[in-house]
Structures are given as C-alpha cells and as structure tokens.
Tab-separated table of C-alpha atoms in Angstrom:
chain	number	residue	atom	x	y	z
A	140	UNK	CA	-0.029	0.034	0.068
A	141	UNK	CA	1.578	3.271	-1.101
A	142	UNK	CA	1.628	6.629	0.689
A	143	UNK	CA	-1.539	8.022	-1.116
A	144	UNK	CA	-3.649	4.918	-0.354
A	145	UNK	CA	-2.376	4.897	3.208
A	146	UNK	CA	-3.198	8.566	3.580
A	147	UNK	CA	-6.836	7.872	2.587
A	148	UNK	CA	-7.238	5.293	5.323
A	149	UNK	CA	-5.318	7.182	7.977
A	150	UNK	CA	-7.283	10.323	7.077
A	151	UNK	CA	-10.360	8.494	8.278
A	152	UNK	CA	-8.642	7.636	11.638
A	153	UNK	CA	-7.476	11.180	11.842
A	154	UNK	CA	-10.961	12.581	11.245
A	155	UNK	CA	-12.421	10.275	13.838
A	156	UNK	CA	-9.701	11.235	16.296
A	157	UNK	CA	-10.281	14.935	15.734
A	158	UNK	CA	-14.049	14.759	16.028
A	159	UNK	CA	-13.801	12.601	19.153
A	160	UNK	CA	-11.057	14.843	20.656
A	161	UNK	CA	-13.061	17.919	19.818
A	162	UNK	CA	-16.235	16.602	21.649
A	163	UNK	CA	-14.173	15.365	24.594
A	164	UNK	CA	-12.347	18.607	25.082
A	165	UNK	CA	-15.561	20.625	24.531
A	166	UNK	CA	-17.443	18.609	27.094
A	167	UNK	CA	-14.760	19.009	29.692
A	168	UNK	CA	-14.125	22.698	28.920
A	169	UNK	CA	-17.760	23.644	29.168
A	170	UNK	CA	-18.569	21.306	32.152
A	171	UNK	CA	-15.499	22.061	34.183
A	172	UNK	CA	-13.485	24.838	32.542
A	173	UNK	CA	-9.662	25.476	32.204
A	174	UNK	CA	-8.972	23.657	35.460
A	175	UNK	CA	-10.588	20.584	34.106
A	176	UNK	CA	-8.464	20.684	30.931
A	177	UNK	CA	-5.314	20.918	33.065
A	178	UNK	CA	-6.489	17.961	35.241
A	179	UNK	CA	-7.158	15.906	32.200
A	180	UNK	CA	-3.711	16.732	30.758
A	181	UNK	CA	-1.981	15.703	33.953
A	182	UNK	CA	-3.858	12.346	34.027
A	183	UNK	CA	-3.347	11.632	30.297
A	184	UNK	CA	0.404	12.230	30.520
A	185	UNK	CA	0.710	10.094	33.644
A	186	UNK	CA	-1.218	7.289	32.010
A	187	UNK	CA	0.918	7.606	28.835
A	188	UNK	CA	3.982	6.783	30.866
A	189	UNK	CA	2.250	3.859	32.624
A	190	UNK	CA	1.012	2.529	29.301
A	191	UNK	CA	4.401	2.589	27.886
A	192	UNK	CA	5.691	0.532	30.736
A	193	UNK	CA	2.694	-1.856	30.492
A	194	UNK	CA	3.508	-2.728	26.908
A	195	UNK	CA	7.242	-3.212	27.591
A	196	UNK	CA	7.641	-0.443	24.973
A	197	UNK	CA	7.834	-3.016	22.253
A	198	UNK	CA	5.187	-1.531	19.823
A	199	UNK	CA	7.841	0.025	17.466
A	200	UNK	CA	9.751	-3.347	17.377
A	201	UNK	CA	6.479	-5.213	16.571
A	202	UNK	CA	5.821	-2.901	13.580
A	203	UNK	CA	9.359	-3.152	12.345
A	204	UNK	CA	9.854	-6.986	12.479
A	205	UNK	CA	6.391	-7.866	11.285
A	206	UNK	CA	6.968	-5.697	8.295
A	207	UNK	CA	10.224	-7.403	7.599
A	208	UNK	CA	8.768	-11.011	8.063
A	209	UNK	CA	5.820	-10.563	5.753
A	210	UNK	CA	6.807	-13.597	3.737
A	211	UNK	CA	7.191	-15.934	6.834
A	212	UNK	CA	4.022	-16.992	8.760
A	213	UNK	CA	6.147	-18.813	11.355
A	214	UNK	CA	8.201	-15.710	12.158
A	215	UNK	CA	4.974	-13.663	12.336
A	216	UNK	CA	3.501	-16.113	14.924
A	217	UNK	CA	6.758	-15.995	16.908
A	218	UNK	CA	6.714	-12.203	17.060
A	219	UNK	CA	3.055	-11.848	18.036
A	220	UNK	CA	3.285	-14.709	20.618
A	221	UNK	CA	6.349	-13.325	22.252
A	222	UNK	CA	4.964	-9.825	22.227
A	223	UNK	CA	1.795	-10.861	24.079
A	224	UNK	CA	3.842	-12.684	26.710
A	225	UNK	CA	5.999	-9.621	27.244
A	226	UNK	CA	2.967	-7.352	27.422
A	227	UNK	CA	1.170	-9.683	29.870
A	228	UNK	CA	3.899	-9.679	32.448
A	229	UNK	CA	4.637	-5.933	32.046
A	230	UNK	CA	0.921	-5.132	32.385
A	231	UNK	CA	0.613	-7.136	35.532
A	232	UNK	CA	3.516	-5.261	37.129
A	233	UNK	CA	1.900	-1.869	36.274
A	234	UNK	CA	-1.411	-3.166	37.684
A	235	UNK	CA	0.273	-3.864	41.023
A	236	UNK	CA	2.070	-0.555	41.030
A	237	UNK	CA	-0.970	1.575	40.088
A	238	UNK	CA	-3.187	-0.093	42.703
A	239	UNK	CA	-0.653	0.167	45.553
A	240	UNK	CA	0.451	3.646	44.767
A	241	UNK	CA	-2.906	5.147	43.590
A	242	UNK	CA	-2.918	7.653	46.388
A	243	UNK	CA	0.646	8.768	45.599
A	244	UNK	CA	-0.174	9.081	41.869
A	245	UNK	CA	-3.205	11.263	42.635
A	246	UNK	CA	-1.182	13.542	44.918
A	247	UNK	CA	1.638	13.820	42.393
A	248	UNK	CA	-0.699	14.595	39.493
A	249	UNK	CA	-3.370	16.792	41.174
A	250	UNK	CA	-1.824	17.951	44.379
A	251	UNK	CA	-4.708	16.135	46.034
A	252	UNK	CA	-5.205	12.489	47.001
A	253	UNK	CA	-8.979	12.734	46.388
A	254	UNK	CA	-8.671	11.218	42.916
A	255	UNK	CA	-6.834	8.006	43.867
A	256	UNK	CA	-9.928	6.111	42.502
A	257	UNK	CA	-9.071	6.986	38.976
A	258	UNK	CA	-5.634	5.416	39.274
A	259	UNK	CA	-7.091	2.423	40.999
A	260	UNK	CA	-9.482	2.005	38.077
A	261	UNK	CA	-6.606	2.402	35.691
A	262	UNK	CA	-4.566	-0.297	37.390
A	263	UNK	CA	-7.497	-2.746	37.146
A	264	UNK	CA	-7.765	-2.081	33.442
A	265	UNK	CA	-4.111	-1.691	32.617
A	266	UNK	CA	-3.842	-5.057	30.692
A	267	UNK	CA	-6.701	-3.742	28.481
A	268	UNK	CA	-4.801	-0.428	27.900
A	269	UNK	CA	-1.661	-2.432	26.970
A	270	UNK	CA	-3.466	-4.783	24.638
A	271	UNK	CA	-5.176	-1.809	22.940
A	272	UNK	CA	-1.699	-0.487	22.185
A	273	UNK	CA	-0.055	-3.765	21.141
A	274	UNK	CA	-2.937	-4.887	18.791
A	275	UNK	CA	-2.826	-1.833	16.439
A	276	UNK	CA	1.015	-2.280	16.233
A	277	UNK	CA	0.339	-5.850	15.065
A	278	UNK	CA	-2.090	-4.639	12.468
A	279	UNK	CA	0.297	-1.935	11.385
A	280	UNK	CA	3.208	-4.294	10.969
A	281	UNK	CA	1.068	-6.723	8.930
A	282	UNK	CA	-0.178	-3.814	6.887
A	283	UNK	CA	-3.719	-4.572	7.725
A	284	UNK	CA	-4.517	-0.848	7.216
A	285	UNK	CA	-8.228	-1.305	6.801
A	286	UNK	CA	-8.643	-3.146	10.118
A	287	UNK	CA	-6.260	-0.670	11.788
A	288	UNK	CA	-8.554	2.141	10.554
A	289	UNK	CA	-11.638	0.276	11.900
A	290	UNK	CA	-9.962	-0.150	15.274
A	291	UNK	CA	-9.041	3.511	15.523
A	292	UNK	CA	-12.503	4.800	14.499
A	293	UNK	CA	-14.325	2.519	16.910
A	294	UNK	CA	-11.990	3.458	19.710
A	295	UNK	CA	-12.575	7.128	19.079
A	296	UNK	CA	-16.357	6.706	19.028
A	297	UNK	CA	-16.332	4.685	22.306
A	298	UNK	CA	-14.096	7.256	23.962
A	299	UNK	CA	-16.610	9.926	23.131
A	300	UNK	CA	-19.553	8.136	24.520
A	301	UNK	CA	-17.846	7.096	27.704
A	302	UNK	CA	-16.482	10.613	28.326
A	303	UNK	CA	-19.703	12.399	27.667
A	304	UNK	CA	-21.799	10.119	29.924
A	305	UNK	CA	-19.304	9.894	32.775
A	306	UNK	CA	-18.398	13.638	32.729
A	307	UNK	CA	-22.064	14.632	32.712
A	308	UNK	CA	-22.891	12.593	35.811
A	309	UNK	CA	-19.634	12.603	37.719
A	310	UNK	CA	-17.787	15.721	36.609
A	311	UNK	CA	-13.946	15.657	36.513
A	312	UNK	CA	-13.829	12.296	38.228
A	313	UNK	CA	-16.002	10.916	35.549
A	314	UNK	CA	-13.803	12.474	32.802
A	315	UNK	CA	-10.803	10.789	34.319
A	316	UNK	CA	-12.429	7.457	34.617
A	317	UNK	CA	-13.787	7.448	31.059
A	318	UNK	CA	-10.522	6.161	29.568
A	319	UNK	CA	-10.635	3.058	31.776
A	320	UNK	CA	-14.175	2.338	30.597
A	321	UNK	CA	-13.122	2.869	26.936
A	322	UNK	CA	-10.146	0.459	27.435
A	323	UNK	CA	-12.313	-2.421	28.564
A	324	UNK	CA	-14.918	-2.015	25.827
A	325	UNK	CA	-12.271	-1.499	23.028
A	326	UNK	CA	-10.286	-4.466	24.308
A	327	UNK	CA	-13.274	-6.746	23.740
A	328	UNK	CA	-13.905	-5.343	20.307
A	329	UNK	CA	-10.177	-5.676	19.383
A	330	UNK	CA	-10.241	-9.487	20.333
A	331	UNK	CA	-13.200	-9.862	17.987
A	332	UNK	CA	-11.495	-7.915	15.203
A	333	UNK	CA	-8.385	-10.133	15.613
A	334	UNK	CA	-10.650	-13.168	14.956
A	335	UNK	CA	-12.240	-11.606	11.921
A	336	UNK	CA	-8.868	-10.448	10.494
A	337	UNK	CA	-7.488	-13.994	10.895
A	338	UNK	CA	-4.773	-12.931	13.347
A	339	UNK	CA	-3.872	-15.591	15.919
A	340	UNK	CA	-3.546	-13.997	19.323
A	341	UNK	CA	-2.779	-16.498	22.068
A	342	UNK	CA	-1.193	-15.609	25.418
A	343	UNK	CA	0.900	-18.552	26.502
A	344	UNK	CA	4.463	-18.730	27.960
A	345	UNK	CA	5.061	-21.568	25.532
A	346	UNK	CA	4.973	-19.068	22.661
A	347	UNK	CA	7.788	-17.016	24.150
A	348	UNK	CA	10.949	-17.106	21.979
A	349	UNK	CA	14.071	-15.762	23.607
A	350	UNK	CA	15.731	-14.460	20.399
A	351	UNK	CA	12.590	-12.789	19.344
A	352	UNK	CA	12.194	-11.177	22.632
A	353	UNK	CA	15.756	-9.791	22.495
A	354	UNK	CA	14.917	-8.238	19.057
A	355	UNK	CA	11.683	-6.678	20.275
A	356	UNK	CA	13.183	-5.460	23.553
A	357	UNK	CA	16.034	-3.991	21.483
A	358	UNK	CA	13.576	-1.292	20.511
A	359	UNK	CA	12.210	-0.896	24.007
A	360	UNK	CA	14.815	1.529	25.189
A	361	UNK	CA	14.247	3.807	22.206
A	362	UNK	CA	10.497	3.673	22.468
A	363	UNK	CA	10.468	3.961	26.209
A	364	UNK	CA	12.763	7.028	26.099
A	365	UNK	CA	10.440	8.758	23.751
A	366	UNK	CA	7.226	7.415	25.258
A	367	UNK	CA	8.281	8.531	28.760
A	368	UNK	CA	10.059	11.697	28.100
A	369	UNK	CA	7.370	13.358	26.015
A	370	UNK	CA	4.605	13.135	28.672
A	371	UNK	CA	7.110	13.670	31.439
A	372	UNK	CA	8.250	16.811	29.728
A	373	UNK	CA	4.707	18.129	29.474
A	374	UNK	CA	4.133	17.284	33.171
A	375	UNK	CA	7.162	19.319	34.099
A	376	UNK	CA	6.215	22.323	32.069
A	377	UNK	CA	2.508	22.170	33.314
A	378	UNK	CA	3.663	21.808	36.967
A	379	UNK	CA	5.874	24.863	36.463
A	380	UNK	CA	2.951	26.925	35.137
A	381	UNK	CA	0.694	25.743	37.976
A	382	UNK	CA	3.317	26.602	40.483
A	383	UNK	CA	4.037	30.008	38.912
A	384	UNK	CA	0.472	30.963	37.994
A	385	UNK	CA	-2.495	28.628	38.363
A	386	UNK	CA	-4.379	25.550	37.133
A	387	UNK	CA	-6.414	27.870	34.866
A	388	UNK	CA	-3.221	29.130	33.197
A	389	UNK	CA	-2.013	25.547	32.758
A	390	UNK	CA	-5.415	24.867	31.203
A	391	UNK	CA	-4.878	27.596	28.598
A	392	UNK	CA	-1.523	26.095	27.639
A	393	UNK	CA	-2.999	22.621	27.617
A	394	UNK	CA	-5.789	23.886	25.276
A	395	UNK	CA	-3.248	25.069	22.685
A	396	UNK	CA	-1.272	21.897	22.809
A	397	UNK	CA	-4.498	19.905	22.402
A	398	UNK	CA	-5.285	21.830	19.219
A	399	UNK	CA	-1.941	20.894	17.916
A	400	UNK	CA	-2.372	17.193	18.734
A	401	UNK	CA	-5.746	16.997	17.061
A	402	UNK	CA	-4.958	18.776	13.788
A	403	UNK	CA	-1.670	16.919	13.374
A	404	UNK	CA	-3.326	13.586	14.101
A	405	UNK	CA	-3.562	12.915	10.334
A	406	UNK	CA	0.136	13.498	9.865
A	407	UNK	CA	1.328	11.561	12.744
A	408	UNK	CA	-0.915	8.711	11.675
A	409	UNK	CA	0.645	8.611	8.229
A	410	UNK	CA	4.087	8.762	9.769
A	411	UNK	CA	3.330	5.802	12.016
A	412	UNK	CA	1.229	3.741	9.634
A	413	UNK	CA	3.139	4.270	6.439
A	414	UNK	CA	6.617	5.689	7.135
A	415	UNK	CA	7.971	3.395	9.886
A	416	UNK	CA	7.137	0.159	8.140
A	417	UNK	CA	8.272	1.538	4.742
A	418	UNK	CA	11.588	2.923	6.040
A	419	UNK	CA	12.148	-0.425	7.753
A	420	UNK	CA	11.764	-2.267	4.456
A	421	UNK	CA	14.150	-0.086	2.410
A	422	UNK	CA	17.756	-1.352	2.102
A	423	UNK	CA	19.253	1.126	-0.366
A	424	UNK	CA	20.163	4.706	0.134
A	425	UNK	CA	18.899	5.980	-3.121
A	426	UNK	CA	15.408	4.541	-2.390
A	427	UNK	CA	15.534	5.751	1.159
A	428	UNK	CA	16.410	9.323	-0.005
A	429	UNK	CA	13.589	9.230	-2.478
A	430	UNK	CA	11.048	8.221	0.146
A	431	UNK	CA	12.046	10.873	2.528
A	432	UNK	CA	12.066	13.600	-0.195
A	433	UNK	CA	8.659	12.470	-1.253
A	434	UNK	CA	7.520	12.856	2.343
A	435	UNK	CA	8.731	16.427	2.456
A	436	UNK	CA	7.065	17.187	-0.930
A	437	UNK	CA	3.705	15.797	0.228
A	438	UNK	CA	3.436	16.114	4.044
A	439	UNK	CA	5.251	19.321	4.933
A	440	UNK	CA	3.231	21.691	2.597
A	441	UNK	CA	-0.058	20.081	4.106
A	442	UNK	CA	1.178	20.889	7.676
A	443	UNK	CA	2.106	24.504	6.622
A	444	UNK	CA	-1.354	25.049	5.093
A	445	UNK	CA	-3.145	23.482	8.154
A	446	UNK	CA	-1.139	25.634	10.493
A	447	UNK	CA	-1.875	28.817	8.537
A	448	UNK	CA	-5.614	28.196	8.377
A	449	UNK	CA	-5.719	27.551	12.152
A	450	UNK	CA	-3.801	30.736	12.795
A	451	UNK	CA	-6.299	32.640	10.645
A	452	UNK	CA	-9.248	31.076	12.485
A	453	UNK	CA	-7.650	30.951	15.924
A	454	UNK	CA	-10.429	32.902	17.792
A	455	UNK	CA	-13.337	31.016	16.225
A	456	UNK	CA	-11.364	27.815	16.964
A	457	UNK	CA	-11.151	28.652	20.653
A	458	UNK	CA	-14.963	29.369	20.783
A	459	UNK	CA	-15.760	26.183	18.770
A	460	UNK	CA	-13.294	23.782	20.623
A	461	UNK	CA	-13.522	25.212	24.069
A	462	UNK	CA	-15.415	28.160	25.346
A	463	UNK	CA	-14.997	31.946	25.805
A	464	UNK	CA	-13.184	31.167	29.053
A	465	UNK	CA	-10.168	30.132	27.002
A	466	UNK	CA	-9.721	33.368	24.997
A	467	UNK	CA	-6.563	34.240	26.902
A	468	UNK	CA	-4.972	31.418	24.941
A	469	UNK	CA	-5.492	33.344	21.616
A	470	UNK	CA	-2.002	34.842	21.656
A	471	UNK	CA	-0.354	31.436	22.140
A	472	UNK	CA	-1.022	30.275	18.626
A	473	UNK	CA	1.721	31.835	16.533
A	474	UNK	CA	4.808	30.151	18.002
A	475	UNK	CA	2.971	26.957	18.815
A	476	UNK	CA	1.933	26.582	15.134
A	477	UNK	CA	5.445	27.381	13.963
A	478	UNK	CA	6.764	24.804	16.344
A	479	UNK	CA	4.382	22.309	14.927
A	480	UNK	CA	5.827	22.764	11.476
A	481	UNK	CA	9.372	22.420	12.768
A	482	UNK	CA	8.298	19.166	14.677
A	483	UNK	CA	6.920	17.405	11.580
A	484	UNK	CA	9.842	18.459	9.519
A	485	UNK	CA	12.151	16.980	12.145
A	486	UNK	CA	10.163	13.843	12.539
A	487	UNK	CA	10.301	13.032	8.824
A	488	UNK	CA	14.010	12.460	9.477
A	489	UNK	CA	13.869	11.250	13.065
A	490	UNK	CA	11.686	8.216	12.106
A	491	UNK	CA	14.795	6.976	10.274
A	492	UNK	CA	16.454	6.461	13.589
A	493	UNK	CA	13.637	4.173	14.726
A	494	UNK	CA	13.421	2.320	11.426
A	495	UNK	CA	17.169	1.583	11.279
A	496	UNK	CA	17.526	0.931	15.037
A	497	UNK	CA	20.074	3.806	15.619
A	498	UNK	CA	19.626	3.419	19.358
A	499	UNK	CA	22.493	5.573	20.568
A	500	UNK	CA	21.696	8.511	18.392
A	501	UNK	CA	18.055	8.340	19.162
A	502	UNK	CA	18.328	8.144	22.969
A	503	UNK	CA	21.001	10.895	23.153
A	504	UNK	CA	18.934	13.368	21.043
A	505	UNK	CA	15.669	12.514	22.808
A	506	UNK	CA	17.119	13.171	26.269
A	507	UNK	CA	19.029	16.253	25.115
A	508	UNK	CA	16.026	17.938	23.544
A	509	UNK	CA	13.550	16.937	26.250
A	510	UNK	CA	15.831	18.465	28.874
A	511	UNK	CA	16.379	21.617	26.729
A	512	UNK	CA	12.492	22.028	26.209
A	513	UNK	CA	12.015	21.974	29.933
A	514	UNK	CA	14.826	24.340	30.530
A	515	UNK	CA	13.913	26.704	27.798
A	516	UNK	CA	10.223	26.659	28.871
A	517	UNK	CA	11.156	27.574	32.477
A	518	UNK	CA	13.326	30.394	31.307
A	519	UNK	CA	10.864	31.842	28.720
A	520	UNK	CA	7.903	31.410	31.077
A	521	UNK	CA	9.801	33.305	33.749
A	522	UNK	CA	10.675	36.090	31.245
A	523	UNK	CA	7.423	36.319	29.249
A	524	UNK	CA	4.664	34.544	31.159
A	525	UNK	CA	2.830	31.375	29.988
A	526	UNK	CA	3.273	32.299	26.274
A	527	UNK	CA	6.927	31.632	26.788
A	528	UNK	CA	6.258	27.910	26.688
A	529	UNK	CA	5.277	28.309	23.056
A	530	UNK	CA	8.511	30.313	22.343
A	531	UNK	CA	10.484	27.452	23.865
A	532	UNK	CA	8.535	24.897	21.868
A	533	UNK	CA	9.298	26.510	18.553
A	534	UNK	CA	12.943	27.138	19.210
A	535	UNK	CA	13.505	23.608	20.622
A	536	UNK	CA	12.038	21.924	17.508
A	537	UNK	CA	13.836	24.246	15.125
A	538	UNK	CA	17.119	23.184	16.687
A	539	UNK	CA	16.058	19.549	16.718
A	540	UNK	CA	15.390	19.667	12.955
A	541	UNK	CA	18.858	21.049	12.176
A	542	UNK	CA	20.484	18.394	14.398
A	543	UNK	CA	18.450	15.563	12.634
A	544	UNK	CA	19.922	16.662	9.319
A	545	UNK	CA	23.493	16.604	10.582
A	546	UNK	CA	23.102	13.266	12.416
A	547	UNK	CA	21.223	11.439	9.633
A	548	UNK	CA	22.590	12.771	6.365
A	549	UNK	CA	25.283	9.993	6.226
A	550	UNK	CA	22.397	7.400	6.189
A	551	UNK	CA	20.735	9.083	3.182
A	552	UNK	CA	23.631	10.185	1.004
C-alpha cells in the first residue's frame, strides 16, 4: 500500500480522532473549565507513561519486525506470541504498582489524593490499555490498514460516548474514569477484530521465543525514552505553570497543545502507519532518500497550510473547541503552530532512527532535547509569562530539525 492509499485510510482515523477529541475537550471545557483541561492533561500524561511501561515499550519493534517478516508466517507467529507474553507480564507489574500507589499518583498529578480512585481503576484495566496499544501495532506491521482504521475509528467513538456520559454525571472524576471504561470495551472489540482479520492471538508462555524477545526489547529502550520523556516533559512544564501561576493558566496552555495534537493527528498517523514500516523495508540509500524527499514534498506543505488556516481562524477555533473562558490562549497560537511545522519537519528524518535501530543517536537526542525543552520553557515562562512555553517549543524543535539533518545525512547520501 503506497503513501496516497495509506493517507486515505489514515485520514479516516485522523478525522475520527479529531472529532472525538473535539467533543471530549468541548465537554470537559464547558462542564469544568480550564482547570478541568489541566487535570485531564495531567492524568493523560501520567497514564501515557504507565501505558508505555505496561507494553514493555515493544510496539515499534513489533511494527518493524512484522513488516520485515511478511513472507514468513512462522516468524509472524513467533513475534506476536512473544509480544503478548512480554505485554502480559509488564501489564501485571503496572497493575500492581497503580493499585498500591494510587494515592501517591493522585497527589503527584493533582496535588490532592482525592482522585486515587481514577488510578485504582486504571490499574485494574491496565492490561486492556496495554493490549489496545499492542494490537494496532500488530495490524500496522502486517499492513492490515483497513482493520487498523476500523480499530481507531471505533476506539474514538467509544471514547466519546464514555467521556460524555461519565463527565455529565460525575464531573472531573467521570472524565478521568472514562478512559478506563473505554479501554475495557475497546479491548473486547479488538479481540473480535483479531478473529475476523485471521490474526492468531494467544497468550501462553510456551509461545515465548528468547531470540525474538531480544529483538523486540532492543527497541524498548528507544520507544520507552520517547514514550516516557514526552509526557514527562509536558508534566514538568505544566507543573511549573501551575506553581508560577494557576491551574487555569495551565489549562490555557494545555488547550493550545491539544489543538496541535488534534490537527496533526492525520500527519502523525501517516508517519506511524506508512513511514515506519516503509523505512524499515528499504535497504538502499537511493530509495531511502527518494522516500524521505517524497514525504517532504507531500506532508510538509500540508502541515504548513493547516497551521496557517488555524492561525487565521484561531479565535473561532477557541470558541468552537472550548469556550470563551479560554480566549486568553489566543496569543499562544503563533509560535505553537510554528513549532508544529518544525516538529513534523524533524520527525520526517527522526523516524529513520527508529526504522534503522540507531539506538544511541536516538536516545541521546531525545534526552538532550527533552531536557532543553523543559529548561527553555522555564526560562521563557519566567521572562514572558505562559506564552513563553510556546517560544520554547518553536525554538526547541527548530534546533532539533537542524540536528536531525547533521546526524542522519550520512544514512541518506
């Protein structure tokens, strides 16, 4: 399946993600306000870290090695069987941690232990969360793009229903519990889809293959670094805003980052669904260079156009996506959108590090630029207020893009 066909399917997922995200954020914004958006951001970032640990951070490895073993059914079965065993044990460990330390997690996230129940619920559902991340990776690696699209669309729809109902009746606690309800329902649906798609998913220690596990876990460090550092960085920036200003100010910043997440969902879907398996398959530099140039010709202009349209319509977007209470975030758009362009430009190169298992380069650059984003954000926020976080974001990804070129050009030319 080529880039254009993949884009058609991933656009359906992106549209579903955008619409569901819009409804979820709108409900929380109207029902609870900026504070609720900040609470939701804290919880989602914390859960993202726990989810990464619950999967053993092997999703990228699954995509890569399934894409490479497309001609060997035996290898595919070894990869999926081993992946499920790793996921099962890791998810059980996260379950125990989340239940035992639910009070601590609540206090750390919300400065209040009142919400320990949401982490308790997450712990009880963590294996469902983990499976719902592993299964799409399997579909992606097998290039079952139609089924992957169905999974993503159904997940988005169920997320909307659970969030709307639980937020309406239980306020912020309901909004935080909605993801656990969604995980359970989607998990059952994914098991059914695996049957319909003819994918054999069996959890059994007998299916564990040591050599396959080593290959999958070889990607864990890279994926874990990225999967943990990104939400951890956002938590650090949000905590600094809360400490310096308020939960409401953190909510304004969270709102602008949410807009970025939603309109870029299509782009990131294409990168994950098409680019990673495709770059993993390519063996020759000429073909690799052609694929990357093609990505810049198609993807980057789309991002620039989308960012420009959102900048033009920023005030109506705030009213539409949130409420008039979020209008102070209007001034945050310019540098946030510029940073989005820089981010996608850098990712078109950075995905090569994942595809070619450039572990050292990937880990060093991820740690370096996560740390620099936190430090730059603290400095700019101190100097210019909350808008300084967007200055830091744009500058950080601009520098990251430049570094990606210098680090990776020898692998392309």
